[in-house]
Amino acid sequence: MDIQGAFSGYSVGDIEAAKKFYHETLGLAITEDMGGISLQFPGGQQIFMYPKEDHEPATYTVLNIVVNDINAAVNSLMAKGVAFERYDNLPGPQDEHGVLRGKDAGMGPNIAWFTDPSGNILALVEE
């Protein structure tokens, strides 16, 4: 087997809403291919999204987006109307914006979760 690379993907219920959200709200470059869209990340990573009529969002995080400054990233997305999720089963409390301050408490990275228009769970991660 001569592997040339790899990419991950997940489904969305509305490909047009996904294009708008990932490009306009998150600021990612998008290409259309294979009947779906590919997100292009600054580090060269790529994620593929495909439309699925009976899409059901996963109950776990499907995409972690690494940021340098979680406060700036959360504030930027909140200004664009993104709401951050709150969970009861985390190893520590979330702050007023929904950020789990794991890095600050020695419990791992700072993380904030939100969803895309199809209900897929995404996370901002500050390592």
Coordinates of C-alpha atoms in Angstrom, one line a residue:
M1 CA 0.0 0.0 0.0
D2 CA 1.4 3.4 -1.0
I3 CA -0.4 5.9 1.3
Q4 CA -0.3 9.4 -0.1
G5 CA -2.0 11.2 2.9
A6 CA -5.2 11.3 4.8
F7 CA -8.0 13.6 5.8
S8 CA -11.0 13.3 8.2
G9 CA -14.6 14.2 7.5
Y10 CA -18.0 14.5 8.9
S11 CA -21.5 15.1 7.7
V12 CA -23.7 18.2 7.8
G13 CA -27.4 18.6 7.3
D14 CA -27.1 21.8 5.1
I15 CA -24.0 22.2 3.0
E16 CA -24.9 25.8 2.1
A17 CA -25.2 26.8 5.8
A18 CA -22.0 25.0 6.5
K19 CA -20.2 26.9 3.7
K20 CA -21.4 30.2 5.1
F21 CA -20.6 29.4 8.7
Y22 CA -17.1 27.9 8.2
H23 CA -16.1 30.6 5.7
E24 CA -17.8 33.7 7.0
T25 CA -18.0 33.0 10.7
L26 CA -14.8 31.0 11.2
G27 CA -12.8 32.6 8.4
L28 CA -11.6 29.4 6.8
A29 CA -10.8 28.9 3.1
I30 CA -13.2 26.4 1.5
T31 CA -13.0 24.4 -1.7
E32 CA -15.8 22.4 -3.2
D33 CA -15.0 18.8 -4.2
M34 CA -16.3 15.3 -4.2
G35 CA -19.9 16.5 -3.7
G36 CA -19.0 18.4 -0.4
I37 CA -16.6 21.0 0.9
S38 CA -13.1 20.9 2.2
L39 CA -11.9 23.3 4.9
Q40 CA -8.4 24.5 4.5
F41 CA -6.5 25.3 7.7
P42 CA -3.4 27.5 8.0
G43 CA -1.2 24.6 9.0
G44 CA -2.1 22.7 5.8
Q45 CA -4.7 20.4 7.5
Q46 CA -7.9 19.7 5.7
I47 CA -11.3 18.5 6.8
F48 CA -14.0 17.3 4.4
M49 CA -17.7 17.8 5.0
Y50 CA -20.4 16.1 3.0
P51 CA -24.2 16.6 2.9
K52 CA -26.4 14.0 4.5
E53 CA -30.1 14.3 4.4
D54 CA -30.7 12.3 7.6
H55 CA -27.7 14.0 9.4
E56 CA -27.6 13.5 13.1
P57 CA -24.8 15.4 14.9
A58 CA -22.3 13.4 17.0
T59 CA -22.5 13.7 20.8
Y60 CA -18.7 14.4 20.9
T61 CA -16.3 17.0 19.6
V62 CA -15.8 16.4 15.8
L63 CA -13.3 19.3 15.3
N64 CA -10.7 20.9 17.6
I65 CA -9.4 24.3 16.4
V66 CA -6.2 25.3 18.0
V67 CA -5.9 29.0 18.8
N68 CA -3.2 31.2 20.4
D69 CA -5.6 33.3 22.5
I70 CA -8.8 31.6 23.5
N71 CA -10.2 34.9 25.0
A72 CA -9.8 36.7 21.7
A73 CA -11.2 33.8 19.7
V74 CA -14.2 33.4 22.0
N75 CA -14.9 37.2 22.0
S76 CA -14.6 37.3 18.2
L77 CA -17.1 34.4 17.7
M78 CA -19.5 35.8 20.3
A79 CA -19.5 39.1 18.4
K80 CA -20.6 37.0 15.3
G81 CA -23.5 35.5 17.2
V82 CA -21.9 32.2 18.2
A83 CA -23.1 30.8 21.5
F84 CA -20.8 28.6 23.6
E85 CA -22.0 25.3 25.2
R86 CA -22.0 24.5 28.9
Y87 CA -21.5 21.0 30.2
D88 CA -22.1 19.5 33.7
N89 CA -19.6 16.6 33.4
L90 CA -16.3 18.5 33.0
P91 CA -13.3 18.2 35.4
G92 CA -13.7 21.8 36.4
P93 CA -16.1 24.8 36.0
Q94 CA -16.5 26.9 32.9
D95 CA -16.2 30.6 33.1
E96 CA -18.8 33.2 32.2
H97 CA -18.1 32.7 28.5
G98 CA -18.1 28.9 28.6
V99 CA -14.3 28.4 28.7
L100 CA -13.0 25.5 30.8
R101 CA -9.8 27.0 32.2
G102 CA -7.9 23.7 32.3
K103 CA -4.5 25.3 31.5
D104 CA -4.9 27.8 34.3
A105 CA -5.8 25.1 36.8
G106 CA -3.1 22.5 35.6
M107 CA -5.8 20.2 34.1
G108 CA -4.9 20.4 30.4
P109 CA -5.7 23.0 27.8
N110 CA -8.2 25.9 28.0
I111 CA -11.2 24.7 25.9
A112 CA -14.5 26.3 24.7
W113 CA -17.2 24.3 22.8
F114 CA -19.7 25.5 20.3
T115 CA -21.8 24.0 17.5
D116 CA -22.0 24.5 13.7
P117 CA -25.4 25.0 12.0
S118 CA -25.9 21.2 11.8
G119 CA -25.3 20.7 15.5
N120 CA -21.8 19.3 15.2
I121 CA -19.7 20.0 18.3
L122 CA -16.5 22.1 17.7
A123 CA -14.0 23.3 20.2
L124 CA -11.5 26.1 20.5
V125 CA -8.4 24.8 22.2
E126 CA -5.6 26.9 23.7
E127 CA -2.6 24.7 24.6

